[in-house]
Amino acid sequence: MKILVCISNVPDTTTKITFSSDNKEFNKAGVQYIINPYDELALTKALELNEAAGGGTVTAIHVGQADAEPNLRKALAVGADDAVRIDAAPIDGFFVASEIAHYAKDKGFDLILCGRESIDYNGGMVAGMLGELLDWPSVNVITSISINGGEAHLERDIDGGREVLTAKLPFVGSCQKELTEPRIPNMRGIMMARSKPLQVLPVAANTAHTQVATYAAPAPKAGCKFLEPTQVEELVHLLHTEAKVI
Amino acid sequence: METTTKKQLRGGEFLVKETTAANIFIREDFSEEQLMMFEATKDFMKTEVFPHLPRFEKGDYALVESLMKKAGEMGLLGISVPQNYGGMGMGFNTSMLICEEISSMTGSLATAFGAHTGIGTLPIQYYGSEAIREKYLAKVASGEWIACYNLTEPDAGSDANSGKTKAVLTPDGKHYEITGQKIWISNAGFADVFIVFARIEDDKNITGFVFHKDEVTGLSLNEEEHKLGLKSSSTRQVFYDKVKVPVENMLGERDGGFKIAVNVLNAGRIKLGAAVVGAAFKVIGFAVQYANERKQFGKTIGTFGAIQQKIADMATMAYVADAALYRAGQDIEDNQNRLLAAGKPEAEAKLKGIEEYAVECAIIKVLASEAMAFVADEGVQIYGGMGYSADAPMEAAYRDARISRIYEGTNEINRMLTVDMLLRKAMKGELDLIGPAMKVAQELMDIPDFGAEEDTSYLAQEKKVLANLKKATLMVAGAAVQKFQTKLADEQEVLMSLADMTIQVYALESAILKTEKLAGKIGEEACKERYEMTVNFLHKAAEICNKAGKEAIYAFAEGDEQRMMLLGLKRFTKVAPENLKNIRRSIAAKLLDANQYPFA
């Protein structure tokens, strides 16, 4: 199969998030970037599907700037055959989806996989928008995929349970945690990544529908207060006056 | 790699020559590809090793074996094995970086990895015939076969060449029959490939052989040893009862085994440095996290100066060892590449390339293992009662750290070698120690230079102290050599003192140059705590040089000569007063804020 995997470049999960320019910009100084963990699952699943099918190619695509290239090369090290970077500073989910759709529309992909959301802005929009823009089916939060001929057998999380469905190829899928275990690149893969193609393409549509007005950090967590089991009145008092929940 | 304009010092020359920050390598110089390998190794450790930490303390040899196989599949066992033998063909410093991470969480895996990739692989790679390399190297690099190295015997430890194991040529001339007893053999319990040293007839030196255990008879193993630490590293005795090994399986030449052992140990020593530096980073991380969580008197203990002081000193020792480690590692790699470019065969280039820096390898072994001993000890202390509990990570770290001052040559042997090798280099004319030592002796007679204007540039004062510590070392060493001449080898206590001074000089220089180089890259402000660690270490280094120098001088000088040398020592080990309390608080604040060791 010919699979396209969308890669997002996100701050490491231990990053201390701060903002600059009147809370209008995320402060990137000193931040380590990683491949969005859900996208790593998409990449690993794409490789597994092709291994099970006995062949195929995996292309990793990213909409973003040159500082994301180390992570695209990591995708190559993990096993992608080639990588594409659309050279732009993405503004919103629609911007990203329309760039990817523009790239993918005439390339004959059987499948596009991405993460269920990126762990920085948590938009979770790209898969649905891609499906719409390409006029393909799209399925969110997939926990299992198997492909037989031109049809995919999928499972996905729904509230309080699990949905089983089928979809005709080509389709867009967003990947959930249970789908697979992320693959660590091995040393040979890392060395082979040197010679795999990483294509940089100019931005095509350049459309965004939203822009950030301001950011705000969450209120700091208050410390825990411990009460003895006998202090019921004190508990009610605190819930009323301090926590203001009753 | 930036090799074009580098002016490389020869091994041991650091004691008599200056070098610049541009000429040393620091971990922040690693390429994207090297760092990707490092990150992949970290991910491997996080997913495969960290969740199982308690199992390593329960004699779970199968766990270590399975991890070695997985590491092999990842390509982690063949980092510096040439590509045509199935390895990655990466340079020496990359193999150190991978070793650092894979050795960082438990001594059990560190030892299995070190024994396999170092003494288990290098004799084959460097001394094996083409046929031996064809047969063994790819399978060892991939972990399909695990290797062990059989050198030590009941009466041949530090004196490795005195082994009693015999290799007797069979009447048909086709085999050697090996008979003897080997002890402390790491990986023996699950190894496929055995490298063994035995004496042929009455040869002066031992001879090396390699074989696969399925191809011989007469080989047997004792039970697993009961050890203080490394509880899941297989360590057994190996008995040889007329084990028949084909003559083609000889490594190198007959009578050449001791040379193999010595040369392979150079790499083993500096790689042990990498392993314990990795462990020190992790232990410091645990200690800092605990200091941020544990509350006493209503505050987290990390807010107390007595704890901050420990954290700062631990970080300082790790920082300095790290600086020395990758500086020497790259010097070795560059030298190996230079010899390869000059047309030397691969094995010879690798061997000669590292042999040149044998002094630095011994220095780093001692420096890093003693840094780790300090870090582990203070780690236990910060954990308090929990530090003594086997349910917290410090107890195992403390026990595992202890061996690093013993294996790969005890620190006493390595101290003696440091001085011995420097003096040999001087005698061979490879290193001019005499000239600079005489210059220092002359300077003692001169009136001290009080008038020189203060150089206020970044790290200039620290470099001045460094230059003086070099003088102190040369003064004491020069006088000791003059006094004892060829009998110096019998004065081991003096050798220990000279080694201590030499080690401090290399360590301090590495720290100063690392800080300077990084400040050039990311700015002095971003290097504030690194600068403070350099200053913190400088005071310690000067103190050690003063103490070691005094002990040596007391041991061989008397009267006026003694008085004059003590005055010189005082002058050369003088350091301007500094509020070390505030410096340490600032260093500790950075670690406590990061909740880990943030400089690696």
Coordinates of C-alpha atoms in Angstrom, one line a residue, chain B residues 223-596:
Chain B
E223 CA 27.7 -21.5 39.9
E224 CA 26.9 -17.8 39.7
E225 CA 29.1 -15.7 42.1
H226 CA 27.4 -13.9 45.1
K227 CA 28.4 -10.3 44.7
L228 CA 27.9 -7.0 46.5
G229 CA 26.2 -5.5 43.4
L230 CA 25.6 -6.2 39.8
K231 CA 23.2 -8.8 41.0
S232 CA 21.9 -9.8 37.6
S233 CA 25.2 -9.7 35.7
S234 CA 26.3 -13.3 35.2
T235 CA 29.7 -13.8 36.8
R236 CA 31.2 -17.3 37.0
Q237 CA 34.3 -19.3 37.1
V238 CA 35.2 -21.1 33.9
F239 CA 37.1 -24.4 34.0
Y240 CA 39.2 -25.6 31.0
D241 CA 39.9 -29.3 30.9
K242 CA 41.9 -29.9 27.7
V243 CA 39.6 -27.7 25.7
K244 CA 40.7 -28.3 22.1
V245 CA 40.9 -25.1 20.1
P246 CA 42.1 -25.1 16.4
V247 CA 45.4 -23.4 15.9
E248 CA 43.8 -20.9 13.5
N249 CA 41.7 -19.6 16.4
M250 CA 44.7 -17.8 17.9
L251 CA 44.2 -14.1 18.3
G252 CA 47.2 -12.1 17.1
E253 CA 50.5 -13.8 17.6
R254 CA 51.8 -16.4 20.0
D255 CA 53.2 -14.7 23.1
G256 CA 51.1 -11.6 22.1
G257 CA 48.2 -12.1 24.5
F258 CA 49.3 -9.7 27.2
K259 CA 49.6 -7.0 24.6
I260 CA 46.0 -7.7 23.6
A261 CA 44.8 -7.5 27.2
V262 CA 46.6 -4.2 27.8
N263 CA 45.5 -2.6 24.6
V264 CA 41.9 -3.7 24.9
L265 CA 41.8 -2.3 28.5
N266 CA 42.6 1.2 27.2
A267 CA 39.2 1.3 25.6
G268 CA 37.6 -0.5 28.5
R269 CA 38.9 2.1 30.9
I270 CA 37.5 5.1 29.2
K271 CA 34.3 3.4 28.3
L272 CA 33.8 2.5 32.0
G273 CA 34.2 6.3 32.5
A274 CA 31.3 6.8 30.0
A275 CA 29.2 4.1 31.9
V276 CA 29.6 5.7 35.3
V277 CA 29.1 9.2 34.1
G278 CA 25.7 8.0 32.7
A279 CA 24.9 6.4 36.0
A280 CA 25.9 9.6 37.9
F281 CA 23.5 11.7 35.8
K282 CA 20.7 9.4 36.7
V283 CA 21.6 9.1 40.4
I284 CA 21.8 12.9 40.6
G285 CA 18.3 13.1 39.0
F286 CA 16.8 10.7 41.6
A287 CA 18.5 12.7 44.4
V288 CA 17.2 16.0 43.1
Q289 CA 13.7 14.6 42.7
Y290 CA 13.7 13.3 46.2
A291 CA 15.0 16.6 47.6
N292 CA 12.1 18.3 45.8
E293 CA 9.5 15.9 47.3
R294 CA 10.7 15.0 50.8
K295 CA 9.5 17.4 53.4
Q296 CA 10.9 17.9 56.9
F297 CA 10.3 20.8 59.3
G298 CA 7.5 21.9 56.9
K299 CA 9.8 22.4 53.9
T300 CA 11.2 20.2 51.1
I301 CA 14.7 19.2 52.0
G302 CA 16.0 20.7 48.8
T303 CA 15.5 24.1 50.4
F304 CA 18.2 23.4 53.0
G305 CA 21.7 24.5 52.3
A306 CA 23.2 21.3 53.6
I307 CA 21.4 19.4 50.9
Q308 CA 22.0 22.0 48.2
Q309 CA 25.7 21.8 48.9
K310 CA 25.6 18.1 48.2
I311 CA 23.6 18.5 45.0
A312 CA 26.0 21.1 43.8
D313 CA 29.1 19.0 44.5
M314 CA 27.5 15.9 42.9
A315 CA 26.6 17.9 39.8
T316 CA 30.1 19.4 39.7
M317 CA 31.8 16.0 39.8
A318 CA 29.6 14.7 37.0
Y319 CA 30.1 17.8 34.9
V320 CA 33.9 17.6 35.2
A321 CA 34.0 13.8 34.4
D322 CA 31.7 14.4 31.4
A323 CA 34.0 17.1 30.1
A324 CA 37.1 15.0 30.4
L325 CA 35.4 11.9 28.9
Y326 CA 34.3 13.3 25.6
R327 CA 37.4 15.4 25.2
A328 CA 39.6 12.4 25.4
G329 CA 37.1 10.3 23.4
Q330 CA 37.3 12.7 20.4
D331 CA 41.1 12.9 20.7
I332 CA 41.2 9.1 20.3
E333 CA 38.7 9.1 17.5
D334 CA 40.5 11.9 15.6
N335 CA 43.8 10.1 16.0
Q336 CA 42.3 6.9 14.8
N337 CA 40.9 8.7 11.7
R338 CA 44.3 10.4 11.1
L339 CA 46.0 7.0 11.1
L340 CA 43.3 5.5 8.8
A341 CA 43.8 8.5 6.4
A342 CA 47.5 7.8 6.5
G343 CA 46.8 4.3 5.1
K344 CA 47.1 2.2 8.2
P345 CA 44.9 -0.9 8.3
E346 CA 41.7 -0.5 10.3
A347 CA 42.7 -2.6 13.3
E348 CA 46.1 -1.0 13.6
A349 CA 44.7 2.5 13.3
K350 CA 42.1 1.8 16.0
L351 CA 44.7 0.3 18.3
K352 CA 47.5 2.8 17.9
G353 CA 44.9 5.6 17.9
I354 CA 43.8 4.8 21.4
E355 CA 47.2 3.7 22.7
E356 CA 48.5 7.2 22.2
Y357 CA 46.0 8.3 24.8
A358 CA 46.4 5.5 27.3
V359 CA 47.3 8.0 30.0
E360 CA 44.0 9.9 29.5
C361 CA 42.1 6.6 29.5
A362 CA 43.6 5.7 32.9
I363 CA 42.9 9.2 34.2
I364 CA 39.3 9.1 33.2
K365 CA 38.8 5.6 34.7
V366 CA 39.9 6.9 38.1
L367 CA 38.3 10.3 37.8
A368 CA 34.9 9.1 36.7
S369 CA 34.7 6.1 39.0
E370 CA 35.6 8.2 42.0
A371 CA 33.1 10.9 40.9
M372 CA 30.5 8.1 40.8
A373 CA 31.5 6.8 44.2
F374 CA 31.0 10.3 45.6
V375 CA 27.7 10.8 43.8
A376 CA 26.2 7.5 44.9
D377 CA 27.3 8.0 48.5
E378 CA 25.8 11.5 48.7
G379 CA 22.7 10.2 46.8
V380 CA 22.2 7.7 49.7
Q381 CA 22.7 10.5 52.2
I382 CA 20.1 12.8 50.6
Y383 CA 17.6 9.9 50.7
G384 CA 18.4 9.5 54.4
G385 CA 16.8 6.4 55.8
M386 CA 15.2 5.6 52.5
G387 CA 18.7 5.7 51.0
Y388 CA 19.5 2.6 53.0
S389 CA 16.3 0.8 51.9
A390 CA 16.3 -1.6 49.0
D391 CA 12.9 -0.2 48.0
A392 CA 14.5 3.0 46.8
P393 CA 16.9 3.3 43.9
M394 CA 20.0 4.6 45.8
E395 CA 20.8 1.3 47.6
A396 CA 21.4 -0.6 44.3
A397 CA 23.2 2.4 42.8
Y398 CA 25.6 2.5 45.8
R399 CA 26.4 -1.1 45.6
D400 CA 26.7 -1.2 41.8
A401 CA 29.0 1.8 41.9
R402 CA 31.6 0.1 44.1
I403 CA 32.9 -2.3 41.4
S404 CA 33.9 0.6 39.1
R405 CA 36.9 1.4 41.3
I406 CA 38.0 -2.2 41.0
Y407 CA 37.5 -3.6 37.5
E408 CA 39.2 -2.5 34.3
G409 CA 42.4 -2.2 36.5
T410 CA 42.0 -1.1 40.1
N411 CA 42.2 2.7 40.6
E412 CA 45.6 2.1 42.3
I413 CA 46.9 0.3 39.3
N414 CA 45.5 3.0 37.0
R415 CA 47.1 5.7 39.2
M416 CA 50.5 4.0 38.9
L417 CA 50.0 3.5 35.2
T418 CA 49.2 7.2 34.7
V419 CA 52.6 8.2 36.1
D420 CA 54.5 5.3 34.7
M421 CA 53.2 5.8 31.1
L422 CA 54.0 9.6 31.3
L423 CA 57.5 8.9 32.4
R424 CA 57.9 6.2 29.7
K425 CA 56.7 8.7 27.1
A426 CA 59.3 11.1 28.4
M427 CA 62.1 8.6 28.2
K428 CA 61.2 7.6 24.7
G429 CA 61.3 11.3 23.7
E430 CA 57.6 11.4 22.8
L431 CA 56.9 13.9 25.6
D432 CA 59.1 16.7 26.9
L433 CA 58.6 16.6 30.6
I434 CA 62.2 17.4 31.6
G435 CA 62.3 20.8 29.9
P436 CA 59.2 22.2 31.5
A437 CA 60.0 20.6 34.9
M438 CA 63.4 22.3 34.9
K439 CA 61.8 25.6 34.0
V440 CA 59.5 25.3 37.0
A441 CA 62.5 24.4 39.2
Q442 CA 64.2 27.6 37.9
E443 CA 61.0 29.6 38.6
L444 CA 61.2 28.6 42.2
M445 CA 64.5 30.4 42.5
D446 CA 63.1 33.6 40.9
I447 CA 61.2 36.2 42.7
P448 CA 57.4 35.7 42.1
D449 CA 55.9 38.0 39.6
F450 CA 53.5 40.2 41.5
G451 CA 53.2 43.0 38.9
A452 CA 51.5 41.3 36.0
E453 CA 48.3 43.0 35.1
E454 CA 45.1 41.2 35.8
D455 CA 43.5 39.4 32.8
T456 CA 39.8 39.9 33.3
S457 CA 38.6 37.9 30.3
Y458 CA 36.2 35.0 30.7
L459 CA 37.9 32.1 32.6
A460 CA 41.3 33.8 32.5
Q461 CA 41.8 33.6 36.3
E462 CA 40.8 30.0 36.3
K463 CA 43.3 29.3 33.5
K464 CA 46.0 30.9 35.5
V465 CA 45.3 28.6 38.4
L466 CA 45.3 25.7 36.0
A467 CA 48.8 26.7 34.7
N468 CA 50.0 26.9 38.2
L469 CA 48.6 23.4 39.1
K470 CA 50.5 22.1 36.1
K471 CA 53.7 23.7 37.5
A472 CA 53.0 22.2 40.9
T473 CA 52.7 18.8 39.4
L474 CA 55.8 19.2 37.3
M475 CA 57.8 20.5 40.2
V476 CA 56.9 17.5 42.5
A477 CA 57.2 15.0 39.7
G478 CA 60.5 16.4 38.5
A479 CA 62.0 16.3 42.0
A480 CA 60.6 12.8 42.7
V481 CA 62.2 11.4 39.5
Q482 CA 65.5 13.1 40.3
K483 CA 65.4 11.7 43.8
F484 CA 64.4 8.1 43.2
Q485 CA 65.5 7.7 39.5
T486 CA 64.8 4.1 38.5
K487 CA 63.6 3.2 42.0
L488 CA 60.5 5.5 41.7
A489 CA 58.4 2.5 40.9
D490 CA 59.0 1.2 44.4
E491 CA 57.6 4.4 45.9
Q492 CA 54.0 3.6 45.2
E493 CA 52.7 6.2 47.8
V494 CA 54.6 8.9 45.9
L495 CA 53.2 7.6 42.6
M496 CA 49.7 7.9 44.0
S497 CA 50.2 11.5 44.9
L498 CA 51.7 12.4 41.5
A499 CA 48.7 10.6 39.8
D500 CA 46.3 12.6 42.0
M501 CA 47.8 15.8 40.9
T502 CA 47.9 14.8 37.2
I503 CA 44.3 13.7 37.3
Q504 CA 43.2 17.0 38.8
V505 CA 45.1 18.9 36.1
Y506 CA 43.4 17.0 33.3
A507 CA 40.0 17.3 34.9
L508 CA 40.2 21.0 35.6
E509 CA 41.5 21.8 32.2
S510 CA 38.7 19.8 30.6
A511 CA 36.1 21.6 32.6
I512 CA 37.5 25.1 31.9
L513 CA 37.7 24.4 28.2
K514 CA 34.3 22.8 28.0
T515 CA 32.7 25.8 29.8
E516 CA 34.6 28.2 27.5
K517 CA 33.6 26.4 24.4
L518 CA 29.9 26.1 25.3
A519 CA 29.8 29.8 26.4
G520 CA 31.1 30.6 22.9
K521 CA 28.1 28.7 21.5
I522 CA 25.2 29.6 23.7
G523 CA 26.5 32.6 25.6
E524 CA 28.1 33.2 29.1
E525 CA 24.7 33.8 30.7
A526 CA 23.3 30.5 29.6
C527 CA 26.5 28.9 31.0
K528 CA 26.2 30.6 34.4
E529 CA 25.9 27.4 36.5
R530 CA 28.5 25.6 34.3
Y531 CA 30.9 28.3 35.1
E532 CA 30.1 28.0 38.8
M533 CA 30.7 24.3 38.7
T534 CA 34.1 25.0 37.0
V535 CA 34.9 27.4 39.9
N536 CA 33.6 25.0 42.5
F537 CA 35.8 22.2 41.1
L538 CA 38.8 24.5 40.7
H539 CA 38.9 24.9 44.5
K540 CA 38.7 21.2 45.1
A541 CA 41.4 20.5 42.5
A542 CA 43.8 23.0 44.0
E543 CA 43.2 21.5 47.4
I544 CA 43.9 18.0 46.3
C545 CA 47.0 19.1 44.4
N546 CA 48.2 20.9 47.6
K547 CA 47.6 17.9 49.8
A548 CA 49.0 15.3 47.4
G549 CA 52.0 17.6 46.7
K550 CA 52.8 18.0 50.3
E551 CA 52.6 14.3 51.1
A552 CA 55.0 13.6 48.2
I553 CA 57.4 16.3 49.2
Y554 CA 57.4 15.2 52.9
A555 CA 58.2 11.7 51.6
F556 CA 61.4 12.6 49.8
A557 CA 62.7 16.1 50.5
E558 CA 64.3 17.5 53.6
G559 CA 65.7 20.7 55.0
D560 CA 66.1 23.7 52.7
E561 CA 65.0 21.7 49.7
Q562 CA 61.8 20.7 51.4
R563 CA 61.1 24.3 52.6
M564 CA 61.6 25.7 49.1
M565 CA 59.4 23.1 47.5
L566 CA 56.7 23.6 50.1
L567 CA 56.8 27.4 49.4
G568 CA 56.6 26.7 45.7
L569 CA 53.7 24.3 46.2
K570 CA 51.8 26.9 48.2
R571 CA 52.4 29.5 45.5
F572 CA 51.3 27.2 42.7
T573 CA 48.2 25.9 44.4
K574 CA 47.0 29.3 45.6
V575 CA 43.4 30.2 44.7
A576 CA 41.6 33.5 45.2
P577 CA 38.9 33.3 47.9
E578 CA 35.4 32.8 46.6
N579 CA 32.0 32.5 48.3
L580 CA 31.6 28.8 47.5
K581 CA 28.4 28.7 49.6
N582 CA 26.6 31.0 47.2
I583 CA 28.1 29.4 44.2
R584 CA 26.8 26.0 45.3
R585 CA 23.4 27.4 46.1
S586 CA 23.1 28.8 42.6
I587 CA 24.2 25.4 41.0
A588 CA 21.7 23.5 43.2
A589 CA 18.9 25.9 42.4
K590 CA 19.3 25.1 38.7
L591 CA 19.1 21.4 39.3
L592 CA 16.2 21.6 41.7
D593 CA 14.3 23.8 39.2
A594 CA 14.9 21.3 36.4
N595 CA 14.2 18.4 38.8
Q596 CA 17.1 16.5 37.1

